Each structure stands twice: as structure tokens, then as C-alpha cells.
PDB file of N, CA, C and O in Angstrom, chain B, residues numbered from 101:
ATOM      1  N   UNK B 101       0.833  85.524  67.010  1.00  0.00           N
ATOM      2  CA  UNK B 101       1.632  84.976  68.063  1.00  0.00           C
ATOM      3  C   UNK B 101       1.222  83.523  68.257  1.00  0.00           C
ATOM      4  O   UNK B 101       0.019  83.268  68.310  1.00  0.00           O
ATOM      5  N   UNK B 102       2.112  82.560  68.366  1.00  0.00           N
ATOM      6  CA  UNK B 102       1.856  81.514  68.393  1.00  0.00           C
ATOM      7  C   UNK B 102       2.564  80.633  69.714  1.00  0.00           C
ATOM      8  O   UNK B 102       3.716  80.548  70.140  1.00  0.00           O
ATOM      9  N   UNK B 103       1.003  79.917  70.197  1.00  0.00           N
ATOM     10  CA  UNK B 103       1.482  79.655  71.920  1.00  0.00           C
ATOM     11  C   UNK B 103       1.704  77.954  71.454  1.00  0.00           C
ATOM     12  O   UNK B 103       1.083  77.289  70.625  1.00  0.00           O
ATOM     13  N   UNK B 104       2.809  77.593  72.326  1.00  0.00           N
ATOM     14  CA  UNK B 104       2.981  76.006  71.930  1.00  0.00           C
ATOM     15  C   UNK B 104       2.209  75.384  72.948  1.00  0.00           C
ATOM     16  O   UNK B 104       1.769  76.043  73.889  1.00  0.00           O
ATOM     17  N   UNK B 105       2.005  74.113  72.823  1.00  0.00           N
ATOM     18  CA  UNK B 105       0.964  73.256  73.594  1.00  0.00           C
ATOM     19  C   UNK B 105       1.983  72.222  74.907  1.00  0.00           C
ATOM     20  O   UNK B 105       2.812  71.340  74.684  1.00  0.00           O
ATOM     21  N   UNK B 106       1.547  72.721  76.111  1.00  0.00           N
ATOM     22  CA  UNK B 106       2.382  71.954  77.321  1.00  0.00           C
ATOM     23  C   UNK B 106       2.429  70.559  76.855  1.00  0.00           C
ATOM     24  O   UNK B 106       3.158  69.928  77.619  1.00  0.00           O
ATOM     25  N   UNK B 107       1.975  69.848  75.959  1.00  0.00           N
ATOM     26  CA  UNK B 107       1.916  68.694  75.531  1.00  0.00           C
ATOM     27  C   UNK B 107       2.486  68.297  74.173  1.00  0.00           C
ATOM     28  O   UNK B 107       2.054  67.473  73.367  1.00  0.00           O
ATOM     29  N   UNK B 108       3.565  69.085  74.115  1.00  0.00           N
ATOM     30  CA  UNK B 108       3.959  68.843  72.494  1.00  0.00           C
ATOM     31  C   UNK B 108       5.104  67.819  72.646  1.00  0.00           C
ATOM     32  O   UNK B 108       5.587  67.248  73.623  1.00  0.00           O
ATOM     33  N   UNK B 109       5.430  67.790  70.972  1.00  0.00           N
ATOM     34  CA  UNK B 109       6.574  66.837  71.588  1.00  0.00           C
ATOM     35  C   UNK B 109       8.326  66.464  71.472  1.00  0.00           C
ATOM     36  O   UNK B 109       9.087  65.730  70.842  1.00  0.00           O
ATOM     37  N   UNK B 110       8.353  67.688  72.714  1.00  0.00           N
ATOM     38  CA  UNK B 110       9.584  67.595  73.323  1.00  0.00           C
ATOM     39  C   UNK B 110       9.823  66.464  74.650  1.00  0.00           C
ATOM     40  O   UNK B 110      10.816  66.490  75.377  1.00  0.00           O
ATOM     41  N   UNK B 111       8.771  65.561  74.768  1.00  0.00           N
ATOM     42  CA  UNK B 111       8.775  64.935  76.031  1.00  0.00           C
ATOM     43  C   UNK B 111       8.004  65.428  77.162  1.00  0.00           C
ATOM     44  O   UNK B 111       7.835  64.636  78.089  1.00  0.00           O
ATOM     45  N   UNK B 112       7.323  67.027  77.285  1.00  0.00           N
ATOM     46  CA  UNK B 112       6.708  66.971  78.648  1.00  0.00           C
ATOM     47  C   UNK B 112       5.438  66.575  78.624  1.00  0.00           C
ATOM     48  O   UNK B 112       4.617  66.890  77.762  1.00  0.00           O
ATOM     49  N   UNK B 113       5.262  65.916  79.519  1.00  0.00           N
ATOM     50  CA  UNK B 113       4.069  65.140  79.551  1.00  0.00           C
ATOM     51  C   UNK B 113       3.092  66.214  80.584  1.00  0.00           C
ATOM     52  O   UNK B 113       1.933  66.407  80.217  1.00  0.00           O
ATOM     53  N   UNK B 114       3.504  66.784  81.657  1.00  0.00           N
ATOM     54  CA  UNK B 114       2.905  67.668  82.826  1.00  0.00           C
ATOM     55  C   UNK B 114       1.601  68.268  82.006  1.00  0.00           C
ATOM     56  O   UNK B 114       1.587  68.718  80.860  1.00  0.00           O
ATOM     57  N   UNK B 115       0.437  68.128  83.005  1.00  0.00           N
ATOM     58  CA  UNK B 115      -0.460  69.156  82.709  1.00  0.00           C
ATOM     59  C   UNK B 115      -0.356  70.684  82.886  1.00  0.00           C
ATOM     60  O   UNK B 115      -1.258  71.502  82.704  1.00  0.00           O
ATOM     61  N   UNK B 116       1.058  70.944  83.321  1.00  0.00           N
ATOM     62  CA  UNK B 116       0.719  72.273  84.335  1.00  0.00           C
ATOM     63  C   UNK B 116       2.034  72.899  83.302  1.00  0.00           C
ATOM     64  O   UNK B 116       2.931  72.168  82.882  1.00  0.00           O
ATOM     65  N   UNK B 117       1.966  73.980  83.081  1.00  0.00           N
ATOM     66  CA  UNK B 117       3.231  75.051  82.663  1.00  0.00           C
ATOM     67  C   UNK B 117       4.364  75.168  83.341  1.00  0.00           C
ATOM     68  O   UNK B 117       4.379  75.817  84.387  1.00  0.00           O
ATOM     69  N   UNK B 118       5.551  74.524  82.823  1.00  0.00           N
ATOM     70  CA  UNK B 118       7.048  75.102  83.118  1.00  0.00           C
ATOM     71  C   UNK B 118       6.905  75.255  84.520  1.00  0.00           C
ATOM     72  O   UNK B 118       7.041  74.406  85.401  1.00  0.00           O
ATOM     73  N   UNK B 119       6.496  76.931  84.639  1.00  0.00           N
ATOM     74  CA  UNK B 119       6.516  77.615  85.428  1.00  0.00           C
ATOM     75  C   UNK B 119       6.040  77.245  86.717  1.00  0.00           C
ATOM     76  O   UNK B 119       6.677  77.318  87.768  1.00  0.00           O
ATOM     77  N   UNK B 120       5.139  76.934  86.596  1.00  0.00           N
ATOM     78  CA  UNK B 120       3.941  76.161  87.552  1.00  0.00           C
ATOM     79  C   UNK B 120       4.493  74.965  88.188  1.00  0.00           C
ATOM     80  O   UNK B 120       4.189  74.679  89.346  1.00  0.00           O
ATOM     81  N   UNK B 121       5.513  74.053  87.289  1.00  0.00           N
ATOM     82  CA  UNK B 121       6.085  73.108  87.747  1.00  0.00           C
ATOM     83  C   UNK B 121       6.885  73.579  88.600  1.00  0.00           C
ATOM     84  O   UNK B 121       6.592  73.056  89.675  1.00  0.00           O
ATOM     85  N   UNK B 122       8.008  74.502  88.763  1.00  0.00           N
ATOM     86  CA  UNK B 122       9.163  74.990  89.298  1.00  0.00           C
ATOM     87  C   UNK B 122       8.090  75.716  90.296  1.00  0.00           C
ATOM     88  O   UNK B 122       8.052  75.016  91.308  1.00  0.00           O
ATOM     89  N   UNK B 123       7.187  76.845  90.436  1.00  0.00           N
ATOM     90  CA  UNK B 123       6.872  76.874  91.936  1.00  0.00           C
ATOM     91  C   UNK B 123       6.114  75.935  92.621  1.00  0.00           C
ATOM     92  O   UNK B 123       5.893  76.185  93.805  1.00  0.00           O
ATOM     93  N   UNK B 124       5.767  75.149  92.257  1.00  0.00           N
ATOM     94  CA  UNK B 124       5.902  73.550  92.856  1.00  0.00           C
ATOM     95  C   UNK B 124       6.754  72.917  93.488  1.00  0.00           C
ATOM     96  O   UNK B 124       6.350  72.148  94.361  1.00  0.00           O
ATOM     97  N   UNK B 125       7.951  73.025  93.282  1.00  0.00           N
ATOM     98  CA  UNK B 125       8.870  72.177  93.583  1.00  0.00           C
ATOM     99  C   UNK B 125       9.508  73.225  94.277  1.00  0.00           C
ATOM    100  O   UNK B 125      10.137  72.789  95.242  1.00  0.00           O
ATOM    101  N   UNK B 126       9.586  74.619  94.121  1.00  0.00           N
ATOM    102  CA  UNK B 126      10.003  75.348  94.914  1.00  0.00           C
ATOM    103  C   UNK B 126       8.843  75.678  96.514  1.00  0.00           C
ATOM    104  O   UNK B 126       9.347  75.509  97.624  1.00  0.00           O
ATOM    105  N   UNK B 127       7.902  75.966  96.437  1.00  0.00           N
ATOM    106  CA  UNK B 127       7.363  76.009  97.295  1.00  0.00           C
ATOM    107  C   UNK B 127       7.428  74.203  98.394  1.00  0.00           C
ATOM    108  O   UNK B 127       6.878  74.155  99.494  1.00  0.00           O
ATOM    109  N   UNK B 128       8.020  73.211  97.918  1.00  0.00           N
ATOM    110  CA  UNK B 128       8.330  71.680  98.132  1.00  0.00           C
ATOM    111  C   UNK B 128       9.248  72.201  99.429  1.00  0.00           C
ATOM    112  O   UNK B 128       9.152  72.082 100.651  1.00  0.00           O
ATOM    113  N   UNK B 129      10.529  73.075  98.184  1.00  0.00           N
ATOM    114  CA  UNK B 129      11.836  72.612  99.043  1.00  0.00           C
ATOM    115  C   UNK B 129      11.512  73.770 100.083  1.00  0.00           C
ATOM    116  O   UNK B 129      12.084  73.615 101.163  1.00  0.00           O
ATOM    117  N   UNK B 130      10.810  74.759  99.989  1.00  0.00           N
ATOM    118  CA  UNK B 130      10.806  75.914 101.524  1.00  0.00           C
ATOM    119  C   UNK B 130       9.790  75.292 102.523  1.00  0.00           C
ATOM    120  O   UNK B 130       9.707  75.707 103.679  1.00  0.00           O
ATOM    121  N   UNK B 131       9.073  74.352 102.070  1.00  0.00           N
ATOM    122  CA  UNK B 131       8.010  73.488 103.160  1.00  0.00           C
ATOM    123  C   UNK B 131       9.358  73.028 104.488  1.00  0.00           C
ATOM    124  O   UNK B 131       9.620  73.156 105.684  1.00  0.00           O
ATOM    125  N   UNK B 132      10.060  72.223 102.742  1.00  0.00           N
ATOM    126  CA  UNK B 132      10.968  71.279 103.971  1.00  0.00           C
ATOM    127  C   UNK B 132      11.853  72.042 104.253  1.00  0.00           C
ATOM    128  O   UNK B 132      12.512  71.302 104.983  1.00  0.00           O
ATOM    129  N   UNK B 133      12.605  73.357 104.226  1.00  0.00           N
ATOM    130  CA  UNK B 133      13.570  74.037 105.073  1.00  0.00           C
ATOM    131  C   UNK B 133      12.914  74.428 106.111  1.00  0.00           C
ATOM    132  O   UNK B 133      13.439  74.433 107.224  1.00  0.00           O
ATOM    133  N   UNK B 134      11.681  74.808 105.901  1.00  0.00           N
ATOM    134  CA  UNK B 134      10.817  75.539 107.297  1.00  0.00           C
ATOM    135  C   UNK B 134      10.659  74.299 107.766  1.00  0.00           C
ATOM    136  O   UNK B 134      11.349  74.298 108.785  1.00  0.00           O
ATOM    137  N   UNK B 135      10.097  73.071 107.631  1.00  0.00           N
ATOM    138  CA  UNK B 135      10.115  71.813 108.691  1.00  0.00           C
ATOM    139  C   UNK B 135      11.255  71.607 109.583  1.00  0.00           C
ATOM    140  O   UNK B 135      11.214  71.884 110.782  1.00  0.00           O
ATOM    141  N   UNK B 136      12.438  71.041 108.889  1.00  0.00           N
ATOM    142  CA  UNK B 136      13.347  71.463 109.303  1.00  0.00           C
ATOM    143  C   UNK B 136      14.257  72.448 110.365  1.00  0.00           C
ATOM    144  O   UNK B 136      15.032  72.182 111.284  1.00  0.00           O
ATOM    145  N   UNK B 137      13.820  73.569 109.835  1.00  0.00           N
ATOM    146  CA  UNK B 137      14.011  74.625 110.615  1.00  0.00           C
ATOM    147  C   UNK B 137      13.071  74.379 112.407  1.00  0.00           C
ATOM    148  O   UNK B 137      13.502  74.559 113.546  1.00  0.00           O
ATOM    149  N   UNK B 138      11.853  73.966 111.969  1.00  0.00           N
ATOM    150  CA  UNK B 138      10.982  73.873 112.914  1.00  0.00           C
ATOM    151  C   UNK B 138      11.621  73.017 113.745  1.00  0.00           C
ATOM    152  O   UNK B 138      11.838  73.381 114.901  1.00  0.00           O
ATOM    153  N   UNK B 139      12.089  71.557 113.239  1.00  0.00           N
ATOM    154  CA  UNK B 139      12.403  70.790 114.379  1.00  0.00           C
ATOM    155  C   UNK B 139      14.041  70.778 114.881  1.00  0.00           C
ATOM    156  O   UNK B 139      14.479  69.932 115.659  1.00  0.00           O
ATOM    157  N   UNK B 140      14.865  71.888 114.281  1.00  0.00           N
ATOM    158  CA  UNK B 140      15.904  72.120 114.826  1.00  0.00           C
ATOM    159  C   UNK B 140      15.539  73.438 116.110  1.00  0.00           C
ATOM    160  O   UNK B 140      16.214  73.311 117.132  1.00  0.00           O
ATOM    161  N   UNK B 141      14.539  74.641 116.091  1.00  0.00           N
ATOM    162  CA  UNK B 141      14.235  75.114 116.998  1.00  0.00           C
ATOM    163  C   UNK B 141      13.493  74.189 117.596  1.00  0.00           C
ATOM    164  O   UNK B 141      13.889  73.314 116.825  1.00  0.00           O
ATOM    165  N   UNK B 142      12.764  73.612 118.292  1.00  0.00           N
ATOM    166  CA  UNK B 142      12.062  72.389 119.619  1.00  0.00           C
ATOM    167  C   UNK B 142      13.381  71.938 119.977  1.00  0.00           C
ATOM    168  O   UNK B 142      13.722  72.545 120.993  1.00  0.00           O
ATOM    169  N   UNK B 143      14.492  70.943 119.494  1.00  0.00           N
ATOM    170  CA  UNK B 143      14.898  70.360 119.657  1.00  0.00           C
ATOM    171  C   UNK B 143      16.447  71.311 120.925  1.00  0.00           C
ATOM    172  O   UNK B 143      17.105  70.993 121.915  1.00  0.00           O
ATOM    173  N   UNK B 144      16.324  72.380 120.111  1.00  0.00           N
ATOM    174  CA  UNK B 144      17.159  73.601 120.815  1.00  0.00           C
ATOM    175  C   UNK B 144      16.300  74.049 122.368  1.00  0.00           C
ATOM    176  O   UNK B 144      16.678  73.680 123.480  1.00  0.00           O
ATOM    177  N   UNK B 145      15.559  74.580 122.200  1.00  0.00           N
ATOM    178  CA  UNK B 145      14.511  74.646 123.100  1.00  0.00           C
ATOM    179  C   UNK B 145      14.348  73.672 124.345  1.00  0.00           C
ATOM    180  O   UNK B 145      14.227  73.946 125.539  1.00  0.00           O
ATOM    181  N   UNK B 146      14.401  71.878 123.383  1.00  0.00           N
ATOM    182  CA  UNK B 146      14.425  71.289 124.687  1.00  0.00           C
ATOM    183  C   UNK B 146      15.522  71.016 125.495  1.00  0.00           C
ATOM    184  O   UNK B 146      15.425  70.782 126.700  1.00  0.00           O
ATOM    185  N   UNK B 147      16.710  71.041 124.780  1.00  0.00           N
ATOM    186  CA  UNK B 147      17.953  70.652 125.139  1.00  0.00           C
ATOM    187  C   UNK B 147      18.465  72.361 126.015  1.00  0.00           C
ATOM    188  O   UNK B 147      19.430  72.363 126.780  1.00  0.00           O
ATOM    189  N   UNK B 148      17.914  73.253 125.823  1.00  0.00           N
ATOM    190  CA  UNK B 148      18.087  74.389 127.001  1.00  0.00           C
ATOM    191  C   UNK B 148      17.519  74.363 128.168  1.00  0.00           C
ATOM    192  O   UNK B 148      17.943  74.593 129.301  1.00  0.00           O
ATOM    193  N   UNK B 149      16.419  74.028 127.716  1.00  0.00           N
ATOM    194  CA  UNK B 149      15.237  73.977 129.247  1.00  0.00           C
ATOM    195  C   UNK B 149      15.938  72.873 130.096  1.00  0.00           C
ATOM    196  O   UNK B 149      16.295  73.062 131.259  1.00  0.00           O
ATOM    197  N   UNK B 150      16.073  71.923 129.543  1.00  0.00           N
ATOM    198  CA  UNK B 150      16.903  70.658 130.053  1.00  0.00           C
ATOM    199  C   UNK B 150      18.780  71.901 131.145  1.00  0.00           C
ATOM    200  O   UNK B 150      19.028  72.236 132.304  1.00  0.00           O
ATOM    201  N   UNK B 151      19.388  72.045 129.948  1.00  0.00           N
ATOM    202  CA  UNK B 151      20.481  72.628 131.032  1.00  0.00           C
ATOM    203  C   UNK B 151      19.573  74.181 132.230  1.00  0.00           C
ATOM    204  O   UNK B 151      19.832  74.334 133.423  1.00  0.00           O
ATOM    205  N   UNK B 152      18.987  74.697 131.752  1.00  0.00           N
ATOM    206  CA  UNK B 152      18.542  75.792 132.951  1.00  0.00           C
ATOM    207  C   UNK B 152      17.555  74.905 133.822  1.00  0.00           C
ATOM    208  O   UNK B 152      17.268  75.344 134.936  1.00  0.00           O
ATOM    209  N   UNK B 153      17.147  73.998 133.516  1.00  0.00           N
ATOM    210  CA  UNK B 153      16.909  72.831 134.664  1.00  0.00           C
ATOM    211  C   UNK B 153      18.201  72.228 135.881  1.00  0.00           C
ATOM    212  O   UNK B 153      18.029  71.949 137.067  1.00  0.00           O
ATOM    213  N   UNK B 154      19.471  72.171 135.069  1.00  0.00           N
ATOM    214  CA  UNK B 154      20.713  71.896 135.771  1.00  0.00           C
ATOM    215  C   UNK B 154      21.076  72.637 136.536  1.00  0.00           C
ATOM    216  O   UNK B 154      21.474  72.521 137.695  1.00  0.00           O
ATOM    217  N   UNK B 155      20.853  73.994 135.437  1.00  0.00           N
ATOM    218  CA  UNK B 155      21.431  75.112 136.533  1.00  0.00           C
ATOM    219  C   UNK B 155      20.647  75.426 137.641  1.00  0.00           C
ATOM    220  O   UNK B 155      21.212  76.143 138.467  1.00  0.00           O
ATOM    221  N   UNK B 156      19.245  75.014 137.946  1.00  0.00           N
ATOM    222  CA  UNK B 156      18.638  75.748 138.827  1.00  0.00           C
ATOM    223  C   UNK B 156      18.859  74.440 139.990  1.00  0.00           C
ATOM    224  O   UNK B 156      18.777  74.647 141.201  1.00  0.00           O
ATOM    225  N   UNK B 157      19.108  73.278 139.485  1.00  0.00           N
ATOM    226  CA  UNK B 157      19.204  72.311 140.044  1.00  0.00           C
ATOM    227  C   UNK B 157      20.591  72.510 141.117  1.00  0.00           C
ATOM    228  O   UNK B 157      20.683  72.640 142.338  1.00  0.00           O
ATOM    229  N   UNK B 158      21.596  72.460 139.988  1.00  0.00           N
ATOM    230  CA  UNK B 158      23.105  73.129 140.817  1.00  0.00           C
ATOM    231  C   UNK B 158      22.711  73.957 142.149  1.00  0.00           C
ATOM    232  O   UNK B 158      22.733  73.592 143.325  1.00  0.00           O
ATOM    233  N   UNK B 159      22.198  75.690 141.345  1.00  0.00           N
ATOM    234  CA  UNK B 159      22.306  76.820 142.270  1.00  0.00           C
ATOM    235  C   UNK B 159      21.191  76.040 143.865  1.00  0.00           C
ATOM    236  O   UNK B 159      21.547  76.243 145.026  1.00  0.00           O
ATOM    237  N   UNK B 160      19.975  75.246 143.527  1.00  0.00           N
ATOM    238  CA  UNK B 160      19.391  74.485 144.875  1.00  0.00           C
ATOM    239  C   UNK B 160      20.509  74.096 145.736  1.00  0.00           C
ATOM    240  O   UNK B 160      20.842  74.637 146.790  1.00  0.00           O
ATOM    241  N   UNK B 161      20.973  73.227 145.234  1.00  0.00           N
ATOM    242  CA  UNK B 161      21.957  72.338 145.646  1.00  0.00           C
ATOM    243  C   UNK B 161      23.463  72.763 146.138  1.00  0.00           C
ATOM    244  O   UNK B 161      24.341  71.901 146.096  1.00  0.00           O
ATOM    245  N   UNK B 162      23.637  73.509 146.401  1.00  0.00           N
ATOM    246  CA  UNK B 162      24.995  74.856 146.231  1.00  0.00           C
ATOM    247  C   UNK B 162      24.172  75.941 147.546  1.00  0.00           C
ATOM    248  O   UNK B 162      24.725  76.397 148.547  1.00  0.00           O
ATOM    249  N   UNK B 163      23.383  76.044 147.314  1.00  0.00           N
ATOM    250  CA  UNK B 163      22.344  76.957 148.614  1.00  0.00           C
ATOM    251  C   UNK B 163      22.085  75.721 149.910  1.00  0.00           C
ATOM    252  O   UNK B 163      22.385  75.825 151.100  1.00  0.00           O
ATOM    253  N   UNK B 164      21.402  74.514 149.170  1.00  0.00           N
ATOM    254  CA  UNK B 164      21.276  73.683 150.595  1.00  0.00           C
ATOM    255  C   UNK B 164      22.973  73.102 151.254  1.00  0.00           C
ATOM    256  O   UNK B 164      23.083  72.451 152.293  1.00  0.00           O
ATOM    257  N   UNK B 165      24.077  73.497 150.428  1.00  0.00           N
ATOM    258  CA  UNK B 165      25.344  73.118 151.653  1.00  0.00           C
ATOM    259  C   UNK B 165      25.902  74.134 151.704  1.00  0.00           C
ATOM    260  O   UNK B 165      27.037  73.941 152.139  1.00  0.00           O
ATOM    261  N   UNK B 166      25.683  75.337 151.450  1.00  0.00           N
ATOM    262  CA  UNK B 166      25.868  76.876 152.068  1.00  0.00           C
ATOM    263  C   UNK B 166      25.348  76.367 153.847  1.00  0.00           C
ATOM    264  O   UNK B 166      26.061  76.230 154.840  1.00  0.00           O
ATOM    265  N   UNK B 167      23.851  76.186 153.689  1.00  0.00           N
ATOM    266  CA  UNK B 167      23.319  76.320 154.499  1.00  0.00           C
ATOM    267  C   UNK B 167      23.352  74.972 155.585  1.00  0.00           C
ATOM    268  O   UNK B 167      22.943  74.834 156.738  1.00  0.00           O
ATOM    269  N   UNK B 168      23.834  74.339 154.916  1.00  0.00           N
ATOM    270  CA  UNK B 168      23.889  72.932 155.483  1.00  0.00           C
ATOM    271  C   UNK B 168      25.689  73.611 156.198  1.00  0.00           C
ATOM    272  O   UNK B 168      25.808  73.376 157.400  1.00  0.00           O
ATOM    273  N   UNK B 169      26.601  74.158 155.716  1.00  0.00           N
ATOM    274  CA  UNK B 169      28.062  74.287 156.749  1.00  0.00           C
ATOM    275  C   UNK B 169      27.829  75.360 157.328  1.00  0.00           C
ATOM    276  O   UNK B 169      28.697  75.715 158.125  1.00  0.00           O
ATOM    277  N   UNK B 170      26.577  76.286 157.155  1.00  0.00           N
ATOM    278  CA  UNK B 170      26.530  77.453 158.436  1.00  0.00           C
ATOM    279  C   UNK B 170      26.025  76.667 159.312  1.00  0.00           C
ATOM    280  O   UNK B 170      26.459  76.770 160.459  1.00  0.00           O
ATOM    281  N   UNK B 171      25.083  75.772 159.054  1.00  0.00           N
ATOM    282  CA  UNK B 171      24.465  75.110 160.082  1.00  0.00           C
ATOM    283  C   UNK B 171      25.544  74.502 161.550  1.00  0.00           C
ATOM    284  O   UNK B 171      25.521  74.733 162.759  1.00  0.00           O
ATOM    285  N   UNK B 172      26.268  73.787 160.798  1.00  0.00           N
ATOM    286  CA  UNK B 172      27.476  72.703 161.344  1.00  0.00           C
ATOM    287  C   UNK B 172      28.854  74.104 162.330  1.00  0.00           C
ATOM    288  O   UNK B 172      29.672  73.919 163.231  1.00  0.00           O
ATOM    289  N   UNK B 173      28.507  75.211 161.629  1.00  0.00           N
ATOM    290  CA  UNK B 173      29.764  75.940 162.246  1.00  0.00           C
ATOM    291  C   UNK B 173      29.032  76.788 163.275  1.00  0.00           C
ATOM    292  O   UNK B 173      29.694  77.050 164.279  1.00  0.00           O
ATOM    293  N   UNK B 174      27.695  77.305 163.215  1.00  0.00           N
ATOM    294  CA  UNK B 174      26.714  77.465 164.322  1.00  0.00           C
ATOM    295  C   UNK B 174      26.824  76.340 165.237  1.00  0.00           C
ATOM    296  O   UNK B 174      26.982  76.623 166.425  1.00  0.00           O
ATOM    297  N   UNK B 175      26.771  75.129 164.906  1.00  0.00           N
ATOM    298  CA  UNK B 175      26.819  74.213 166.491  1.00  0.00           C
ATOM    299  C   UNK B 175      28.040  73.969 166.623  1.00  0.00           C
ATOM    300  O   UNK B 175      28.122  73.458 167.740  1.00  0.00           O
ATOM    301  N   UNK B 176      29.243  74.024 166.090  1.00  0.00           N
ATOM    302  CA  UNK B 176      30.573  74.099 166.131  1.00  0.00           C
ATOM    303  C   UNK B 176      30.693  75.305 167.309  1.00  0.00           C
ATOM    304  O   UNK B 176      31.174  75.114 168.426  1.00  0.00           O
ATOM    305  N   UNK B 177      30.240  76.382 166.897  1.00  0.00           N
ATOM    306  CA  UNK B 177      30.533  77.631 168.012  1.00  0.00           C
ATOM    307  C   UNK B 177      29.503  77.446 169.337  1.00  0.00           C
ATOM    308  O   UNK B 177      29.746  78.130 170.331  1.00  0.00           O
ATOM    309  N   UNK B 178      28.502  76.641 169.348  1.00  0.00           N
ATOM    310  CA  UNK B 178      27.475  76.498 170.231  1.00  0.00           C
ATOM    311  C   UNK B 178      28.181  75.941 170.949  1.00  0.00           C
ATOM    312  O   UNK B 178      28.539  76.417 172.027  1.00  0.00           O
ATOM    313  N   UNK B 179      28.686  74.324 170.317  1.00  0.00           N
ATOM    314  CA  UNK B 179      29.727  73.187 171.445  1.00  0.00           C
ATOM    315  C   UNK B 179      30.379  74.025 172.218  1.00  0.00           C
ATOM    316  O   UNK B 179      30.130  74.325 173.385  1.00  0.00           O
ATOM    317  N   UNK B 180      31.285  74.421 171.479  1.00  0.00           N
ATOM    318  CA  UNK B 180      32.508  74.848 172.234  1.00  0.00           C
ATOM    319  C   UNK B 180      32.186  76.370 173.419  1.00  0.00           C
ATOM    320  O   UNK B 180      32.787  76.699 174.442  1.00  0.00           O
ATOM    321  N   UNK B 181      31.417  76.784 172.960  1.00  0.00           N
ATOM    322  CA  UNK B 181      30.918  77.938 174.046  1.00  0.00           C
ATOM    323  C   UNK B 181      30.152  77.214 175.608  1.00  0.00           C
ATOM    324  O   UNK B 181      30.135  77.452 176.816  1.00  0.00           O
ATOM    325  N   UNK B 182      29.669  76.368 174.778  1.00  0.00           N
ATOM    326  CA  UNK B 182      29.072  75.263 176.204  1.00  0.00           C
ATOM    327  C   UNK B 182      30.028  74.533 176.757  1.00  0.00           C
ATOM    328  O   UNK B 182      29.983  74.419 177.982  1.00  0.00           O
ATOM    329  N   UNK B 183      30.912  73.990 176.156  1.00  0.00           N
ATOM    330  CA  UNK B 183      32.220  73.386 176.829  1.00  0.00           C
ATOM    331  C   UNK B 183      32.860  74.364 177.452  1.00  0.00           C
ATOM    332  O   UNK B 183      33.559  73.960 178.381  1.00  0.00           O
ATOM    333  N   UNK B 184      32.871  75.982 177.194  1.00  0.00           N
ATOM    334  CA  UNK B 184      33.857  76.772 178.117  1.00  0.00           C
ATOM    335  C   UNK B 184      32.518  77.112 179.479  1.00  0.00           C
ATOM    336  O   UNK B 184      32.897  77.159 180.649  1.00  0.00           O
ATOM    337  N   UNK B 185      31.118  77.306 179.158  1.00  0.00           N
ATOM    338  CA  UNK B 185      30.810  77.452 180.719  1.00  0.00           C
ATOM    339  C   UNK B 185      30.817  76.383 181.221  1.00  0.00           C
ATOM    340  O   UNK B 185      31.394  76.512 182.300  1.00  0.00           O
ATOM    341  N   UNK B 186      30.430  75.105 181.041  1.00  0.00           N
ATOM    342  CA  UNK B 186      30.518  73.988 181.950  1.00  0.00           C
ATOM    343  C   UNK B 186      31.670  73.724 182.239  1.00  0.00           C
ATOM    344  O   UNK B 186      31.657  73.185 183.346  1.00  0.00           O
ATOM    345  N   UNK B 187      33.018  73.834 181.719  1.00  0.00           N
ATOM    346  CA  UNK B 187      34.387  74.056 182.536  1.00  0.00           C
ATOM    347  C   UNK B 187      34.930  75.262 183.122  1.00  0.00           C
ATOM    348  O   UNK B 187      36.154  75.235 183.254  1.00  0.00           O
ATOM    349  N   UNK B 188      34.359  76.279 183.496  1.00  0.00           N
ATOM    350  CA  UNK B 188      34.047  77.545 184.104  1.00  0.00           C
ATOM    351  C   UNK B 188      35.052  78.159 183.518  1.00  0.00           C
ATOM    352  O   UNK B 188      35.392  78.744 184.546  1.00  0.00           O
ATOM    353  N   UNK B 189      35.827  78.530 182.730  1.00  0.00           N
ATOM    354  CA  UNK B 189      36.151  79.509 182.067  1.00  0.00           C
ATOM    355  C   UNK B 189      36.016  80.690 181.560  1.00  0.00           C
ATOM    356  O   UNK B 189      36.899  81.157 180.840  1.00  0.00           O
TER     357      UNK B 189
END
């Protein structure tokens, strides 16, 4: 059986076998899909936290003028109940 030499000459110059080259370059390109991948999840992540920041911001803000027009219709009914005893009604 006769093994040829990674250095013969067809042009490859590589110290390393064929093979060896290609999971090289394969283990390359899954680095950079998982990088990738990595900074498309953060980037998701921050841009959510960011809107459930809005939303909690909204639902605050939506509770303080709930509470802000019970307030106003409590002294709305206060006035006017004091305007009917001080005009004896």
C-alpha cells in the first residue's frame, strides 16, 4: 500500500492532511455561526428588556391617572355635597 506525501507535487503545500484542513475550516465557520448566534441573542434580550421596561413604564403610568381621576371625582362629589349643606338643601 502506498501512502502519498502531503507534500507532493500537486501544489499542496499544508503541513496538515486534507482532512485536517477541512475540520479546520469547518470548526472556523461553526465558531462564527455560534458568535453570531451569540450576539443576535444579547442583542434580542436587550431590545426586550428595553420594551417590558415600556410596558411596566405604561401600566405605572395608566395606574397613576386611574388614580389621579378617582382622586378629582372624589373631590368632585366632596364639592358638591358641601355646596348642598352650606345651601341647606
Amino acid at each position: 500500500m502506498a501512502y502519498r506525501s502531503v507534500n507532493d507535487s500537486e501544489g499542496c503545500n499544508s503541513p496538515l492532511p486534507l482532512n485536517a484542513q477541512s475540520r479546520l475550516r469547518g470548526n472556523g465557520v461553526i465558531m462564527a455561526i455560534v458568535a453570531i448566534a451569540l450576539i443576535l441573542a444579547i442583542g434580542f434580550f436587550y431590545v426586550a428588556s428595553e420594551r417590558r421596561d415600556e410596558a411596566r413604564t405604561d401600566a405605572a403610568i395608566s395606574a397613576a391617572e386611574a388614580v389621579d381621576q378617582a382622586a378629582r371625582n372624589v373631590g368632585d362629589v366632596t364639592k358638591k355635597a358641601a355646596e348642598k349643606l352650606q345651601s341647606g338643601e
